[in-house]
PDB file of C-alpha atoms in Angstrom:
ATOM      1  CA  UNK A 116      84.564-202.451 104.470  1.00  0.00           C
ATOM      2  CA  UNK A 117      88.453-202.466 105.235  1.00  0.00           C
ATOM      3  CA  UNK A 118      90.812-204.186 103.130  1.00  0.00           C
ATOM      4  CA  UNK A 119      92.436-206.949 104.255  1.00  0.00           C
ATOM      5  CA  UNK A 120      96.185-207.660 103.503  1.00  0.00           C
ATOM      6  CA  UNK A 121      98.278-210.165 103.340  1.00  0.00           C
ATOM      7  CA  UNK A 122     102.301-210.931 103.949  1.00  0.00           C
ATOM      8  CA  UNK A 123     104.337-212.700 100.627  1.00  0.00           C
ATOM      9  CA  UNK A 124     104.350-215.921 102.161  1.00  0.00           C
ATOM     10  CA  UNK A 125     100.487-215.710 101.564  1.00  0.00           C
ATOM     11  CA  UNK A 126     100.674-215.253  97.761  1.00  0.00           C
ATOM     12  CA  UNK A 127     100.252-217.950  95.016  1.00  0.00           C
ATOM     13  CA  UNK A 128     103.156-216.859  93.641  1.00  0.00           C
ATOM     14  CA  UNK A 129     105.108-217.372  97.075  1.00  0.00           C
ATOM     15  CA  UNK A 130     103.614-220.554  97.778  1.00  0.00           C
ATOM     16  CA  UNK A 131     106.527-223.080  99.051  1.00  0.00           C
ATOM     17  CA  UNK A 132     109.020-220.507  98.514  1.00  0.00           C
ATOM     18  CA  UNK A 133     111.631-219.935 101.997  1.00  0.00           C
ATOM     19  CA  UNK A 134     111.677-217.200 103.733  1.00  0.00           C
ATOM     20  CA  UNK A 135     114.941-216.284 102.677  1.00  0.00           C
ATOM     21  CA  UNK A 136     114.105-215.384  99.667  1.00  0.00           C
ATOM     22  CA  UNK A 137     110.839-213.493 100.321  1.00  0.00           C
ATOM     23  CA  UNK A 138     112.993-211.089 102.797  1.00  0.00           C
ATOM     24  CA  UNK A 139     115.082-210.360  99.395  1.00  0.00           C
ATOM     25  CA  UNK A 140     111.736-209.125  97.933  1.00  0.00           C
ATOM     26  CA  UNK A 141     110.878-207.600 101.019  1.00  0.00           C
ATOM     27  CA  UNK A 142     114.438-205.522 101.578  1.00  0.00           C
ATOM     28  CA  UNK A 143     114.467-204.724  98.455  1.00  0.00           C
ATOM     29  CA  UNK A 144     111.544-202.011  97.900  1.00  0.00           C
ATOM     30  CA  UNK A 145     108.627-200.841 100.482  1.00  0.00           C
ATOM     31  CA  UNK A 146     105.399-201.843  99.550  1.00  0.00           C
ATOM     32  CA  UNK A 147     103.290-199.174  97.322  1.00  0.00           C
ATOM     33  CA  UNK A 148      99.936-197.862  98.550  1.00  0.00           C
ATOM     34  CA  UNK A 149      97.060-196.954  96.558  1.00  0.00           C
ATOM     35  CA  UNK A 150      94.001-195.107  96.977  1.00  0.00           C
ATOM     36  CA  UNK A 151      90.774-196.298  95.572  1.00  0.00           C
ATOM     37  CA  UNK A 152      90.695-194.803  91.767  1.00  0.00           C
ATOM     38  CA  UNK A 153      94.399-194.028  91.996  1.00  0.00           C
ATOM     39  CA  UNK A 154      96.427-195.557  88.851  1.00  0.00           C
ATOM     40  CA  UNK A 155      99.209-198.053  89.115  1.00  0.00           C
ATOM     41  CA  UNK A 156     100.610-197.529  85.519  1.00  0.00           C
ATOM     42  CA  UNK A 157      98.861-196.628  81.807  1.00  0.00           C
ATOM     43  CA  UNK A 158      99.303-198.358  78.730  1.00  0.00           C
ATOM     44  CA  UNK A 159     102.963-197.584  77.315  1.00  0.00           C
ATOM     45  CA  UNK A 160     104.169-196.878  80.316  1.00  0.00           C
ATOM     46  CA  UNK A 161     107.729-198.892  80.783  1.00  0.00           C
ATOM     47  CA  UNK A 162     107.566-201.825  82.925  1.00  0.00           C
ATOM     48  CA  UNK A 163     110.521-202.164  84.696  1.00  0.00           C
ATOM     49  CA  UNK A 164     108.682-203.560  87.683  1.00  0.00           C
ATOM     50  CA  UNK A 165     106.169-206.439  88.612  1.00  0.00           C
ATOM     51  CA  UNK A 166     103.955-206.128  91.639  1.00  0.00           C
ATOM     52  CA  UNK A 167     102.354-208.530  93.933  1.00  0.00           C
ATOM     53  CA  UNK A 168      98.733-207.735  95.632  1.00  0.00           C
ATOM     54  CA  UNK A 169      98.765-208.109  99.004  1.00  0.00           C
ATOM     55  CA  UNK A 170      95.916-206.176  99.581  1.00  0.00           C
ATOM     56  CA  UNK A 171      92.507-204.774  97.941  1.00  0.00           C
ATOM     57  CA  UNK A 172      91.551-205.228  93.987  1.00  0.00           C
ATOM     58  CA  UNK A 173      92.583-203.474  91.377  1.00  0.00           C
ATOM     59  CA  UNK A 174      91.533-203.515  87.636  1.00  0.00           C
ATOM     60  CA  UNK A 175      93.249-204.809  84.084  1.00  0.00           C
ATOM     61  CA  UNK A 176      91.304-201.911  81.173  1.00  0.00           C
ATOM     62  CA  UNK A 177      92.111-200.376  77.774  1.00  0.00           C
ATOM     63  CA  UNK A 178      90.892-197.494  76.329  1.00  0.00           C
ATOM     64  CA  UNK A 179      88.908-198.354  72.601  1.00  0.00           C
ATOM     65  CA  UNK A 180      89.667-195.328  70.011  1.00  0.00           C
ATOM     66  CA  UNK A 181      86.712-193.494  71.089  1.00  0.00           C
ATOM     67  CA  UNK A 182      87.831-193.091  74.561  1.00  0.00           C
ATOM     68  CA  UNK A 183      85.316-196.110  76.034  1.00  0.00           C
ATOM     69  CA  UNK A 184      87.435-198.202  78.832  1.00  0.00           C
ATOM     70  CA  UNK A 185      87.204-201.460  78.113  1.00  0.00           C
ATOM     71  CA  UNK A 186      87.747-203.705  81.884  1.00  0.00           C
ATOM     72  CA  UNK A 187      90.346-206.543  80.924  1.00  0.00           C
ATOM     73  CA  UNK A 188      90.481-208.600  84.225  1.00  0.00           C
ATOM     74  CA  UNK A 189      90.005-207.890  87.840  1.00  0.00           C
ATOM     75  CA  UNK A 190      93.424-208.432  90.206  1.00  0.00           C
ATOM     76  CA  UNK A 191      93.020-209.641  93.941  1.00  0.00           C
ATOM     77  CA  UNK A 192      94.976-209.746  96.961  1.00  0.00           C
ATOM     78  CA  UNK A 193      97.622-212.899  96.148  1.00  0.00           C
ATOM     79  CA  UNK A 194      98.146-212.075  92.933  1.00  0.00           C
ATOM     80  CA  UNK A 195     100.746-210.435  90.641  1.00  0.00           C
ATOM     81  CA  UNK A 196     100.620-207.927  87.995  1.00  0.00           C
ATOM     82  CA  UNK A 197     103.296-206.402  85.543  1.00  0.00           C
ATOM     83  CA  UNK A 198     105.430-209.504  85.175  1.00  0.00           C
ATOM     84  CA  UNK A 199     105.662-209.358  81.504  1.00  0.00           C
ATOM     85  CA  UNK A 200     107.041-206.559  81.490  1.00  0.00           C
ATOM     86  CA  UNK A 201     109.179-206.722  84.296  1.00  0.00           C
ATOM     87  CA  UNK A 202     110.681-209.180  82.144  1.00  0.00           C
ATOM     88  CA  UNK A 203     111.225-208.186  78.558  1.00  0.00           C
ATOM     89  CA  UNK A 204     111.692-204.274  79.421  1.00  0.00           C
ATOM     90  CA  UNK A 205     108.718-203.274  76.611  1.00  0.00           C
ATOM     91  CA  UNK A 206     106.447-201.060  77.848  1.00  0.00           C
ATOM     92  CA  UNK A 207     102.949-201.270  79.673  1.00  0.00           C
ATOM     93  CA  UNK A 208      99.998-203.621  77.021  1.00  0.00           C
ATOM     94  CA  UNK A 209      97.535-202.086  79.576  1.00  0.00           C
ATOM     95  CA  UNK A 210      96.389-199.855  82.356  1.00  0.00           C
ATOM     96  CA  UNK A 211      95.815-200.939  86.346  1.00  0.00           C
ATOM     97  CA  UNK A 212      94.159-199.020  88.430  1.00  0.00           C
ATOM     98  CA  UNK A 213      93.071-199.443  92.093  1.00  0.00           C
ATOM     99  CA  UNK A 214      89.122-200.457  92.651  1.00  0.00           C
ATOM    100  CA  UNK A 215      89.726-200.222  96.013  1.00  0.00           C
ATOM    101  CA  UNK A 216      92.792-198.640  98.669  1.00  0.00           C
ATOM    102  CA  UNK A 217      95.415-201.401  97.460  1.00  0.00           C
ATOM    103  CA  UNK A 218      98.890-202.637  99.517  1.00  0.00           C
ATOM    104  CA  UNK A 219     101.668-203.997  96.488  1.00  0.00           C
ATOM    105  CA  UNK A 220     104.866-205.097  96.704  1.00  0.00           C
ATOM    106  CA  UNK A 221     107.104-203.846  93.975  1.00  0.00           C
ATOM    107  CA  UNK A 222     109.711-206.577  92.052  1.00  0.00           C
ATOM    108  CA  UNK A 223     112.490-205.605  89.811  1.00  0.00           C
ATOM    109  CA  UNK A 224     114.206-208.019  87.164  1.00  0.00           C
ATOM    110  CA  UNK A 225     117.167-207.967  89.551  1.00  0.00           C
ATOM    111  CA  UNK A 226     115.515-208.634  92.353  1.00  0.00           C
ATOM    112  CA  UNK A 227     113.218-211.624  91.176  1.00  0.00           C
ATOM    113  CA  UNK A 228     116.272-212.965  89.689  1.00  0.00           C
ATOM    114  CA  UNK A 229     118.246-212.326  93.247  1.00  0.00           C
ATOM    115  CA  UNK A 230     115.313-214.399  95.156  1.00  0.00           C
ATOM    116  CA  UNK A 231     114.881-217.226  92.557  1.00  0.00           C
ATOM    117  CA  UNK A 232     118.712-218.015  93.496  1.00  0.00           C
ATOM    118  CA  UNK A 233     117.711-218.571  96.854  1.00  0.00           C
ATOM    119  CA  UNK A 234     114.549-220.285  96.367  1.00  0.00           C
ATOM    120  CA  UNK A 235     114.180-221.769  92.948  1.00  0.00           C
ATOM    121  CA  UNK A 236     110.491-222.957  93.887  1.00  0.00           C
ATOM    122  CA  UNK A 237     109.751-218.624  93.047  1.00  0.00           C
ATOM    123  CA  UNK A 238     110.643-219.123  89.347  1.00  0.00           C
ATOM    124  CA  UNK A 239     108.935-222.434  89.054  1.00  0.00           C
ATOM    125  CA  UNK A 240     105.748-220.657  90.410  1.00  0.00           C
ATOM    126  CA  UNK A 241     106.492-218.186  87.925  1.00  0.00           C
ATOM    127  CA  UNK A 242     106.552-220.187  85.258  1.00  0.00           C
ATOM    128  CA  UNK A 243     102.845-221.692  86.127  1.00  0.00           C
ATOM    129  CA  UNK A 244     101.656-218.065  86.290  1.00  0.00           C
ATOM    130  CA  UNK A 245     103.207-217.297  83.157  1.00  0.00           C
ATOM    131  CA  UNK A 246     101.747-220.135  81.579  1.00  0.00           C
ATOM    132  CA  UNK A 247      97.882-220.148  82.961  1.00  0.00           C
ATOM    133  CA  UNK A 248      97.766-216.192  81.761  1.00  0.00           C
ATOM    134  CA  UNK A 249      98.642-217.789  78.533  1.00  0.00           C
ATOM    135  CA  UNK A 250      96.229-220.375  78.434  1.00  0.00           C
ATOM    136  CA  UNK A 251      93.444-217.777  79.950  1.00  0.00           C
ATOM    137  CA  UNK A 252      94.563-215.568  76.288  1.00  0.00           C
ATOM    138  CA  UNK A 253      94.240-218.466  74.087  1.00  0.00           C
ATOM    139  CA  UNK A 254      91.106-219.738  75.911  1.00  0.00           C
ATOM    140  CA  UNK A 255      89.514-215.598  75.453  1.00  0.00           C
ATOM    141  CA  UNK A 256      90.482-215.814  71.906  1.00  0.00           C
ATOM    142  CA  UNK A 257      88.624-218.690  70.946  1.00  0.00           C
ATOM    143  CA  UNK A 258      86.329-217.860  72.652  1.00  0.00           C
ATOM    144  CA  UNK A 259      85.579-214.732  71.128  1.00  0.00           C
ATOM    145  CA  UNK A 260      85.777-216.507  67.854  1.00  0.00           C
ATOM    146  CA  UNK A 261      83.716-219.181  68.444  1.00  0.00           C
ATOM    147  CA  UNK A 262      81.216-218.054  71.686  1.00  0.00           C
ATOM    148  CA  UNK A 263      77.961-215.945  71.550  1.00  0.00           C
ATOM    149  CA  UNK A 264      78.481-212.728  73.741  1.00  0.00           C
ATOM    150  CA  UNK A 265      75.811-213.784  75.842  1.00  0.00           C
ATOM    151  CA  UNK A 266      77.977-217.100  76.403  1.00  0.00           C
ATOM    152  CA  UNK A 267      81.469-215.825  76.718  1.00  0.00           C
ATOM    153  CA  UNK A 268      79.693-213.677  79.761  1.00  0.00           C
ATOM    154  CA  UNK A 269      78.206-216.547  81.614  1.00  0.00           C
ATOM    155  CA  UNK A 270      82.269-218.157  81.623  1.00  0.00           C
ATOM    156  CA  UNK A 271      83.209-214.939  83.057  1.00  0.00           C
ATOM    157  CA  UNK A 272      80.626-213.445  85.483  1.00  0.00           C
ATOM    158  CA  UNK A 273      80.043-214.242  88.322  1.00  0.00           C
ATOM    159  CA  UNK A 274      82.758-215.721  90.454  1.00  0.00           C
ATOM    160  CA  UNK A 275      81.668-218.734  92.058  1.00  0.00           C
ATOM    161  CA  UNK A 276      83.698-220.936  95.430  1.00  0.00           C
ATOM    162  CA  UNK A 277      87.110-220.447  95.336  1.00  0.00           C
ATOM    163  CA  UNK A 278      87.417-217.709  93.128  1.00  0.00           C
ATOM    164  CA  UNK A 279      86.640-219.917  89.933  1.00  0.00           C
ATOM    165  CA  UNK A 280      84.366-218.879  87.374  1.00  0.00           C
ATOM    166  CA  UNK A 281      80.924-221.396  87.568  1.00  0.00           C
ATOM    167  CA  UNK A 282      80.463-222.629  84.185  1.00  0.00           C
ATOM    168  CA  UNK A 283      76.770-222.680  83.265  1.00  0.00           C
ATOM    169  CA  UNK A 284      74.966-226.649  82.391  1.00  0.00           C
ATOM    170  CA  UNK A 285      74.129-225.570  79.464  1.00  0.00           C
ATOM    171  CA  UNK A 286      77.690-224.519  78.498  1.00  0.00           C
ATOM    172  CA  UNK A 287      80.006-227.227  76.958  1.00  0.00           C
ATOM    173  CA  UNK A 288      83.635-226.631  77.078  1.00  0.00           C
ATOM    174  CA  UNK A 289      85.865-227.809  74.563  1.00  0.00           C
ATOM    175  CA  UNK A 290      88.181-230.838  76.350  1.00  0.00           C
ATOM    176  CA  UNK A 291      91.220-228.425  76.404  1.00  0.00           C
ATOM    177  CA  UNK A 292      88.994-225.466  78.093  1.00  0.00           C
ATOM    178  CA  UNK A 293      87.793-227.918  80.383  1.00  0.00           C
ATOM    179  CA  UNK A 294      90.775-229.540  81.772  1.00  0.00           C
ATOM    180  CA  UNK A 295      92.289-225.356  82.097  1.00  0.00           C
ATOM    181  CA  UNK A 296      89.355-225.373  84.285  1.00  0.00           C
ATOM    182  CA  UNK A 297      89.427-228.690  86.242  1.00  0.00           C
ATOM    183  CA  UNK A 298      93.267-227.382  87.316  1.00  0.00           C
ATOM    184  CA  UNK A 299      92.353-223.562  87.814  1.00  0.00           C
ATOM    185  CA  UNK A 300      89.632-225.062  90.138  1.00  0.00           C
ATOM    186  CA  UNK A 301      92.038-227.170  92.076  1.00  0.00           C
ATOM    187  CA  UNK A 302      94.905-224.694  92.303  1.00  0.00           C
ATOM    188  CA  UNK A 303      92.371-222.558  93.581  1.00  0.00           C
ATOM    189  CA  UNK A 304      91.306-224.745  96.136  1.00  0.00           C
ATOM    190  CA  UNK A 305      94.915-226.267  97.149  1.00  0.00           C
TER     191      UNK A 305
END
């Protein structure tokens, strides 16, 4: 199966956002390739960079104390990884890998900043990322708190239409859970 990639202009995070300033992303670094199994970055690393997916999967682990990796999230084509650190400079709070052969496009701090001048729809887009991964933390931590294992699965596994995450009839969200849903579900689908 071959890997399909994508240009910026495809990408949530792009969505709306002129050309102008997706050709300062584009001048300003190549696009990385990696090979299935190769690693983007480990935990501690420093993150002076962010990266957008424009091609393949890669996946969000830890490593527990005895050495066990513990898979955090799963990162398509379209979306972007890194950006916390790319913006407050402290290092890597996990490891990426590849899944499969991957296409990213590098951002610095400079050059994010740089392309939000010319297109201030990019930083506005950033801000919804910024504040769904939040959300999606809060959401995981009550949920561990609160949810059966066997119920914080079925919210997770498997992906249904749209890239959304069915949630089971017998599963009742809580009203704030729900409406993070009802909107991931829509931006999804929009």
């Amino acid at each position: 199966e071959e890997t399909e990639f994508h240009d910026l202009a495809h990408c949530r995070l792009f969505r709306g956002v002129t050309s102008e300033a997706c050709d300062v992303i584009r001048r300003a670094a190549s696009p990385v390739k990696l090979a299935a199994g190769q690693q983007l970055f480990g935990r501690g690393d420093d993150g002076f960079l962010m990266y957008v997916v424009l091609g393949g999967r890669l996946e969000v682990y830890a490593l527990a104390e005895s050495g066990r990796k513990v898979s955090l999230n799963l990162v398509s084509a379209g979306e972007c990884i890194g950006e916390i650190s790319m913006f407050d400079g402290i290092a890597r709070s996990a490891s990426i890998a590849a899944q499969e052969d991957s296409l990213l496009q590098p951002i610095s701090k400079p050059t994010f900043f740089a392309a939000s001048a010319q297109s201030t729809t990019l930083a506005l887009n950033m801000i919804e990322v910024l504040c769904e991964r939040f959300r999606w933390a809060s959401s995981s931590v009550e949920d561990f708190a609160m949810l059966s294992l066997e119920r914080r699965l079925a919210r997770r596994l498997p992906r249904g239409q749209h890239g959304v995450h069915p949630v089971p009839p017998d599963v009742s969200l809580p009203p704030a859970r729900q409406k993070l849903f009802d909107h991931r579900s829509r931006a999804r689908r929009g």
